[in-house]
PDB file of C-alpha atoms in Angstrom:
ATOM      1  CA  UNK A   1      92.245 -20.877 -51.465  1.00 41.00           C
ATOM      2  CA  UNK A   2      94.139 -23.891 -53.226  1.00 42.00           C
ATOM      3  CA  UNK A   3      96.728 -21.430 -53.976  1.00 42.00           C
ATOM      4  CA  UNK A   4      99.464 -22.672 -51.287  1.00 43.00           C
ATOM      5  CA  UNK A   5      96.526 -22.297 -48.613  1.00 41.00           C
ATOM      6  CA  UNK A   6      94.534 -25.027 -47.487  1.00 49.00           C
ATOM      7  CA  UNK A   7      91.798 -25.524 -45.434  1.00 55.00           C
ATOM      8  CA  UNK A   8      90.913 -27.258 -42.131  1.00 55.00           C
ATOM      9  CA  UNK A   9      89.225 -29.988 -41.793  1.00 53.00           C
ATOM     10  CA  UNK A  10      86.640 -28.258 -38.970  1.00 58.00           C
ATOM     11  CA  UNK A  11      86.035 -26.043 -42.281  1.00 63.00           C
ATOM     12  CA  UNK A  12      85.281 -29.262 -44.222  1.00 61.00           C
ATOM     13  CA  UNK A  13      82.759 -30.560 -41.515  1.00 63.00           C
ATOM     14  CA  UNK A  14      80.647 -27.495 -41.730  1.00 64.00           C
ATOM     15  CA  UNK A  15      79.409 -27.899 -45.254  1.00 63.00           C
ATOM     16  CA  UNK A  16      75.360 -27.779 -44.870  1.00 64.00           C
ATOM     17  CA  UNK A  17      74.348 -31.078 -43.825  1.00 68.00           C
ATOM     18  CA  UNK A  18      70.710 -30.913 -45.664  1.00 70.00           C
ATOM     19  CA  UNK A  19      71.791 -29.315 -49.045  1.00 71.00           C
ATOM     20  CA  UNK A  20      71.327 -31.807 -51.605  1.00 80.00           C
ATOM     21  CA  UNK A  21      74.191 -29.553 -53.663  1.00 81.00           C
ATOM     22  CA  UNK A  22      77.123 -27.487 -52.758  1.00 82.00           C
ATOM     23  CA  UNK A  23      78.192 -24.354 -54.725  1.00 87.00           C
ATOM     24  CA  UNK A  24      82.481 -24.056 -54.130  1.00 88.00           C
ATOM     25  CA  UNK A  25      84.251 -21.212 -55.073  1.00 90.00           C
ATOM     26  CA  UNK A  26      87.496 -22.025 -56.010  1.00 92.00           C
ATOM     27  CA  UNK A  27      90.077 -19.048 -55.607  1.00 93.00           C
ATOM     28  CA  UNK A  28      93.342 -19.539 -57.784  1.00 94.00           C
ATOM     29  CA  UNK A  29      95.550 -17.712 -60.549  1.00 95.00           C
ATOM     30  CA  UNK A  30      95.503 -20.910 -62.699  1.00 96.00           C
ATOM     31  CA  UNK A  31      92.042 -19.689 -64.142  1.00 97.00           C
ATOM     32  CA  UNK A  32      90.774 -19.197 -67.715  1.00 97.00           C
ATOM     33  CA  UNK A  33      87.288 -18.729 -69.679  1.00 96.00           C
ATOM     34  CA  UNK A  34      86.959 -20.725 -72.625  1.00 95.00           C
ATOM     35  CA  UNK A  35      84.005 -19.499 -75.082  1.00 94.00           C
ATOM     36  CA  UNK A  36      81.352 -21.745 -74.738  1.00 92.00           C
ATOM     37  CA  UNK A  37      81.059 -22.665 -78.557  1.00 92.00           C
ATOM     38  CA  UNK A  38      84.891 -23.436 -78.755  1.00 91.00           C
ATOM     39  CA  UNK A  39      85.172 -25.668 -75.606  1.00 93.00           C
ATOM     40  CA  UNK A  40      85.674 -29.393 -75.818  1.00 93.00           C
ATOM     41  CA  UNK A  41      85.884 -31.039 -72.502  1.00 93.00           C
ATOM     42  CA  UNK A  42      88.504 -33.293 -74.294  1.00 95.00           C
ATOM     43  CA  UNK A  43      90.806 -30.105 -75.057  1.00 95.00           C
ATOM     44  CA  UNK A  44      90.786 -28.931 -71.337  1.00 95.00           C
ATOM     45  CA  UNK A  45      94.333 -29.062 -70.715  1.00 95.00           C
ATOM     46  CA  UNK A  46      95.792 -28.849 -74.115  1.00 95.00           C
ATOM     47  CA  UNK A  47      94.184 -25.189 -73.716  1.00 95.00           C
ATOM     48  CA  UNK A  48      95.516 -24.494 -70.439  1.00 96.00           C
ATOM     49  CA  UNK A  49      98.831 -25.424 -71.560  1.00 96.00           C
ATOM     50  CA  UNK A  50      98.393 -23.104 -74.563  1.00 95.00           C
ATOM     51  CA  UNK A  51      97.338 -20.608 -72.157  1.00 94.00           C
ATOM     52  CA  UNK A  52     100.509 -20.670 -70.079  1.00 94.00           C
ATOM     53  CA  UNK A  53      98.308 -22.678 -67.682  1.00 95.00           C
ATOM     54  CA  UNK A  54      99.155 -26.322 -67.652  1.00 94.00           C
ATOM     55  CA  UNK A  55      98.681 -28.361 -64.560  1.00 94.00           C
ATOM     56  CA  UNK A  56     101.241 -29.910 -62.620  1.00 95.00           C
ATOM     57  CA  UNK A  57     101.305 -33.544 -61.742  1.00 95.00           C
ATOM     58  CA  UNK A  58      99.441 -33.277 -58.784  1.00 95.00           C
ATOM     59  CA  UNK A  59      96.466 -31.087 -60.225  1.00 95.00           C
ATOM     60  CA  UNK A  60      93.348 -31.944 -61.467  1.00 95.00           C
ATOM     61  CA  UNK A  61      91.246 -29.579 -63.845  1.00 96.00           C
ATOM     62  CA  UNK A  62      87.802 -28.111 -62.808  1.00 96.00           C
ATOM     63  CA  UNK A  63      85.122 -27.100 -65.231  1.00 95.00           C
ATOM     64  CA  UNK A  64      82.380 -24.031 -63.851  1.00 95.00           C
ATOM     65  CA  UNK A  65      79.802 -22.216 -65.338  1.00 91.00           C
ATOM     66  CA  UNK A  66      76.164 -22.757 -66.427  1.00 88.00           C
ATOM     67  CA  UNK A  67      75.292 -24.667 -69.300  1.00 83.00           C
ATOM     68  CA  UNK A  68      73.560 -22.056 -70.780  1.00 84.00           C
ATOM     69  CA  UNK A  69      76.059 -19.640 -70.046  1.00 86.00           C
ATOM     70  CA  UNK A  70      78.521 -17.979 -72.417  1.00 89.00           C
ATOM     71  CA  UNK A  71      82.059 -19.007 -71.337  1.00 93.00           C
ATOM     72  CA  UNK A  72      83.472 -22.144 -69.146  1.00 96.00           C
ATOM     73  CA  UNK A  73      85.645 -21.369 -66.625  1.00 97.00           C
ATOM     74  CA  UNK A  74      88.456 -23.854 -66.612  1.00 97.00           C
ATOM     75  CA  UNK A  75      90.599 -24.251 -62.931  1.00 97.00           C
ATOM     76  CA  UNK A  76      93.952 -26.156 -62.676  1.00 96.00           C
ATOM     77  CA  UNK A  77      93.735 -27.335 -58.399  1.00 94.00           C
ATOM     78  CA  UNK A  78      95.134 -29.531 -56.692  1.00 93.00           C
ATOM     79  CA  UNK A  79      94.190 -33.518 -56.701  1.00 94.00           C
ATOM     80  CA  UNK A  80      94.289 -33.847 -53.341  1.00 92.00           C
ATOM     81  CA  UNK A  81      92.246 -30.782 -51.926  1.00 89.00           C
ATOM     82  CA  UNK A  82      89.193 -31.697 -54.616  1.00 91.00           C
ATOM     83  CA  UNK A  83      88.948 -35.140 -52.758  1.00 91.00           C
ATOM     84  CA  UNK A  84      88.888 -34.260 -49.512  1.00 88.00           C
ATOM     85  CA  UNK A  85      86.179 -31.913 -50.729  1.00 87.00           C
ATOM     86  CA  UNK A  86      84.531 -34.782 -52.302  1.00 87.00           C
ATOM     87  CA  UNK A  87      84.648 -36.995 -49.255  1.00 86.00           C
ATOM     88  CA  UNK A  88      83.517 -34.094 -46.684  1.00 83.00           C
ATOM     89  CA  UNK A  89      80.394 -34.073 -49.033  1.00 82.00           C
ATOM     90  CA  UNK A  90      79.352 -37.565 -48.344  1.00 82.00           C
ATOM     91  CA  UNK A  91      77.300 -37.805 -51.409  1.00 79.00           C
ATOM     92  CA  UNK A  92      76.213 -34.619 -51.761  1.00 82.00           C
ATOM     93  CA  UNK A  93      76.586 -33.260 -55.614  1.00 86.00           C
ATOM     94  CA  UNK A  94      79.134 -29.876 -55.570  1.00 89.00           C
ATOM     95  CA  UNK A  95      79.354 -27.075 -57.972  1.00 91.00           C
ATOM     96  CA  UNK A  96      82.728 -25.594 -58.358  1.00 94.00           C
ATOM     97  CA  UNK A  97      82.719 -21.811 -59.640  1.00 94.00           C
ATOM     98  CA  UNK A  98      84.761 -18.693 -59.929  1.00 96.00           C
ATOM     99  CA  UNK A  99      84.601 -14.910 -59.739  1.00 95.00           C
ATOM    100  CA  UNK A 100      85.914 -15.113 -63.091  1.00 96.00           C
ATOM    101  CA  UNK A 101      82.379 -16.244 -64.286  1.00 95.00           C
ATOM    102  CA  UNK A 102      81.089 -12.952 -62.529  1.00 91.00           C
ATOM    103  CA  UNK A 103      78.486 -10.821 -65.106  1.00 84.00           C
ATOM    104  CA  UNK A 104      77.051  -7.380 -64.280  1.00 82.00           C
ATOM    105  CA  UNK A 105      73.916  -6.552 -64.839  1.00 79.00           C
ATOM    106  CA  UNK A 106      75.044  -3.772 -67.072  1.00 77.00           C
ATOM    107  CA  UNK A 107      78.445  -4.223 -67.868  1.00 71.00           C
ATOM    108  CA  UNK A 108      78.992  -1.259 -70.684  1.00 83.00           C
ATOM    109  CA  UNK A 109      82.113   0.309 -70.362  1.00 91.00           C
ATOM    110  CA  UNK A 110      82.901  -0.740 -67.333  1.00 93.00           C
ATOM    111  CA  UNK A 111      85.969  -2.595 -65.160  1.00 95.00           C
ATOM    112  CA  UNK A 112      85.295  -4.739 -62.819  1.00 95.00           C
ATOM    113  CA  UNK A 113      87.804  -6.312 -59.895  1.00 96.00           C
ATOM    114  CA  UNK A 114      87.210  -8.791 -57.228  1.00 95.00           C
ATOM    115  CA  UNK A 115      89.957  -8.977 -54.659  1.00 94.00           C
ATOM    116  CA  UNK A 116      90.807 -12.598 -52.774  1.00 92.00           C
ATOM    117  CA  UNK A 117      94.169 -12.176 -50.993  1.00 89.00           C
ATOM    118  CA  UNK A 118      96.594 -11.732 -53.495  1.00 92.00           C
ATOM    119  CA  UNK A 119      94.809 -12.565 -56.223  1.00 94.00           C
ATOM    120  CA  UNK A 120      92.791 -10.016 -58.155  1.00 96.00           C
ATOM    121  CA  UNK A 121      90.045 -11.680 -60.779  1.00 96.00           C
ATOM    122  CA  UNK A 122      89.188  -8.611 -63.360  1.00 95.00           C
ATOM    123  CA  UNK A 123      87.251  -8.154 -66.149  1.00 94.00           C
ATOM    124  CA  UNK A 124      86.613  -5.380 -68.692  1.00 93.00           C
ATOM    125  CA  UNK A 125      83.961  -5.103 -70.771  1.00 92.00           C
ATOM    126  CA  UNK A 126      83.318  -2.249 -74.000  1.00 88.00           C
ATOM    127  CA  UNK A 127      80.161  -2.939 -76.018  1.00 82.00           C
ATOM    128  CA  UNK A 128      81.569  -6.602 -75.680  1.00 85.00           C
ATOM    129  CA  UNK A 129      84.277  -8.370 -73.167  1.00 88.00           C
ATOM    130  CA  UNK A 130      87.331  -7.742 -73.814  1.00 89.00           C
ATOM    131  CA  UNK A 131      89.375  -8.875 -70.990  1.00 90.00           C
ATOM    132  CA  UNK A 132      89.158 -11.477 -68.284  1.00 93.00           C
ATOM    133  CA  UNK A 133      92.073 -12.356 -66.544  1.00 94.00           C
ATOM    134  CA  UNK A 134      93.406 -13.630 -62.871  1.00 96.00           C
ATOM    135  CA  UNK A 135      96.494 -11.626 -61.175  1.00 95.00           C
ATOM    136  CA  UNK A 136      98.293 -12.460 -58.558  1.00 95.00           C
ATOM    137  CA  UNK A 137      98.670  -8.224 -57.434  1.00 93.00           C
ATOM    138  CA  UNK A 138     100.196  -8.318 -53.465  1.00 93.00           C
ATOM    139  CA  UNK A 139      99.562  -4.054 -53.474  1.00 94.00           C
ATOM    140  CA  UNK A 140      97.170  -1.963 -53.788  1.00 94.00           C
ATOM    141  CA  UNK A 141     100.227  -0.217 -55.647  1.00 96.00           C
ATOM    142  CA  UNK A 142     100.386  -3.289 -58.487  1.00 96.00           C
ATOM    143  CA  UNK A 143      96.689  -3.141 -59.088  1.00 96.00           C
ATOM    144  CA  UNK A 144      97.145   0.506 -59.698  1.00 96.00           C
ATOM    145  CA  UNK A 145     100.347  -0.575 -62.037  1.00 96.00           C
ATOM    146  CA  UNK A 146      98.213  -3.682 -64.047  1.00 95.00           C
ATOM    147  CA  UNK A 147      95.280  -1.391 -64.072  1.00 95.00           C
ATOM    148  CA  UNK A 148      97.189   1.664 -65.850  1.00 95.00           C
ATOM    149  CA  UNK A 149      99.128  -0.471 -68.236  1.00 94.00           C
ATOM    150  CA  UNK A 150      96.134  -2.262 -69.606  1.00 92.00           C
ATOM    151  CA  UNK A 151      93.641   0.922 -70.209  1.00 92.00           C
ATOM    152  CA  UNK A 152      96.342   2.281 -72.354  1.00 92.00           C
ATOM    153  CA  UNK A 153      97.688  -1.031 -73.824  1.00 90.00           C
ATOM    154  CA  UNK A 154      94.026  -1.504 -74.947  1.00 88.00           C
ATOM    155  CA  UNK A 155      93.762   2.349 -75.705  1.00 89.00           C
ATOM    156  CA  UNK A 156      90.019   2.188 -73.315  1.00 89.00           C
ATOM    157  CA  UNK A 157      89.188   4.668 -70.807  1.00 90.00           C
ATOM    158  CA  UNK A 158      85.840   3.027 -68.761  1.00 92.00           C
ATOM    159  CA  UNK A 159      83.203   5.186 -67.262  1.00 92.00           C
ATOM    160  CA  UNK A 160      83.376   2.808 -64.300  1.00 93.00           C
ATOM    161  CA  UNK A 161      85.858   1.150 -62.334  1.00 95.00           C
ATOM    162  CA  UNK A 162      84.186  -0.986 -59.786  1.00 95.00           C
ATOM    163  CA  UNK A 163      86.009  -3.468 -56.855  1.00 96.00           C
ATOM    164  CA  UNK A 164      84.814  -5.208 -54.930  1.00 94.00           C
ATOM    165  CA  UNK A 165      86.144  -7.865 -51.881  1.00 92.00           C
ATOM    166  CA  UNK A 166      88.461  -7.673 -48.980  1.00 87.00           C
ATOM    167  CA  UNK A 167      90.255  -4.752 -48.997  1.00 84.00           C
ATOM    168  CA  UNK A 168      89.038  -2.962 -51.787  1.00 91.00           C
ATOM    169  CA  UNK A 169      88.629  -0.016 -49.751  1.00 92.00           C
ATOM    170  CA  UNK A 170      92.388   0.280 -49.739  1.00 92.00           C
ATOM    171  CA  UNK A 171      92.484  -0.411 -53.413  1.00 95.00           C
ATOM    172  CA  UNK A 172      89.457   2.258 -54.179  1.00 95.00           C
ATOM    173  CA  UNK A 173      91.379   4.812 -52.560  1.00 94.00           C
ATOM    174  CA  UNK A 174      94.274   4.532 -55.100  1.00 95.00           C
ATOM    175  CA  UNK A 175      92.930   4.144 -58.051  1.00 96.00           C
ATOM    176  CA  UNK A 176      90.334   7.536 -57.052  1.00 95.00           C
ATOM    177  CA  UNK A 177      93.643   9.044 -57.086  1.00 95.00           C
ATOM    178  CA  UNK A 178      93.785   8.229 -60.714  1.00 94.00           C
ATOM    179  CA  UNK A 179      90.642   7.721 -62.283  1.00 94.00           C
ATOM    180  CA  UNK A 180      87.004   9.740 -61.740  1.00 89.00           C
ATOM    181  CA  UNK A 181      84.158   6.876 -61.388  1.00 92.00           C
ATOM    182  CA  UNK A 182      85.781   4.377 -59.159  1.00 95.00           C
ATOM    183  CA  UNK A 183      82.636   2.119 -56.641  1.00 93.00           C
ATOM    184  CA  UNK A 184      84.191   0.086 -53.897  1.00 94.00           C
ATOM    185  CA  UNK A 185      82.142  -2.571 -53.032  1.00 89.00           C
ATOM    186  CA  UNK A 186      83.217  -4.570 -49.403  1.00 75.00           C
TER     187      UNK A 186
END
């Protein structure tokens, strides 16, 4: 978490020793996907800033997601963290990504929620995407509240609602409340 968390440097030491390159998952609400055929690296934080996202002094912006893939995932973290990352890798080439870049397999009408602490990554897809989006939801209670008020902002009613993470089983038994076709994945 670069979210106000950190991490310790025993943490740092454990990163494999014989993997050429490191995958990092970067957990934070300063997250965004940029269509792939509209992102210029050069624009990065000029679209973050239009996004309500711009970094602060002290951050540094992250780029995820494979080439061929159809969206970049742009992260706002903090300087600092990324190099001691960096230097715990001693060489070693890293990969930052997000839940945010998360696709399903079959994604048709469906909602999909990942849970990290406070932070809840969810995405909602029709015949095509239509939302992806990074809330900072303390409750199982505010889910339930964000969840609500975008199904009927967008007018959509999905024939799944899946979550997955810590504590989705506390989630998942408050949105069953609600909706029919709810999967809690821990």
């Amino acid at each position: 978490m670069l979210d106000g968390h950190s991490f310790s440097e025993e943490q740092l030491e454990a990163l494999p020793r014989t993997a050429r390159r490191v995958e990092v998952v970067v957990l934070t609400a300063k997250t965004m996907l940029v269509p792939r055929e509209l992102f210029a690296e050069e624009e990065a934080a000029e679209i973050m800033r239009l996004n309500g996202m711009e970094p602060m002094p002290e951050e540094t912006i992250l780029r995820a997601g494979e080439p061929q893939g159809e969206a970049v995932a742009l992260m706002a973290v903090d300087r600092e963290s990324i190099e001691r990352l960096r230097a715990a890798a001693k060489g070693r080439s890293l990969r930052w990504n997000t839940p945010l870049l998360y696709a399903p397999e079959d994604g048709a009408s469906l909602l999909w929620m990942r849970r990290e602490e406070n932070l809840v990554y969810m995405k909602c897809w029709s015949d095509r995407l239509l939302l992806a989006e990074v809330l900072v939801v303390p409750t199982a209670e505010d889910l339930l509240f964000f969840v609500t008020e975008f199904l009927r902002e967008a007018d959509f009613l999905p024939k799944r609602i899946r979550i997955e993470g810590p504590g989705a089983q506390q989630d998942g038994r408050l949105l069953r409340e609600y909706f029919k076709q709810v999967i809690v994945c821990e």
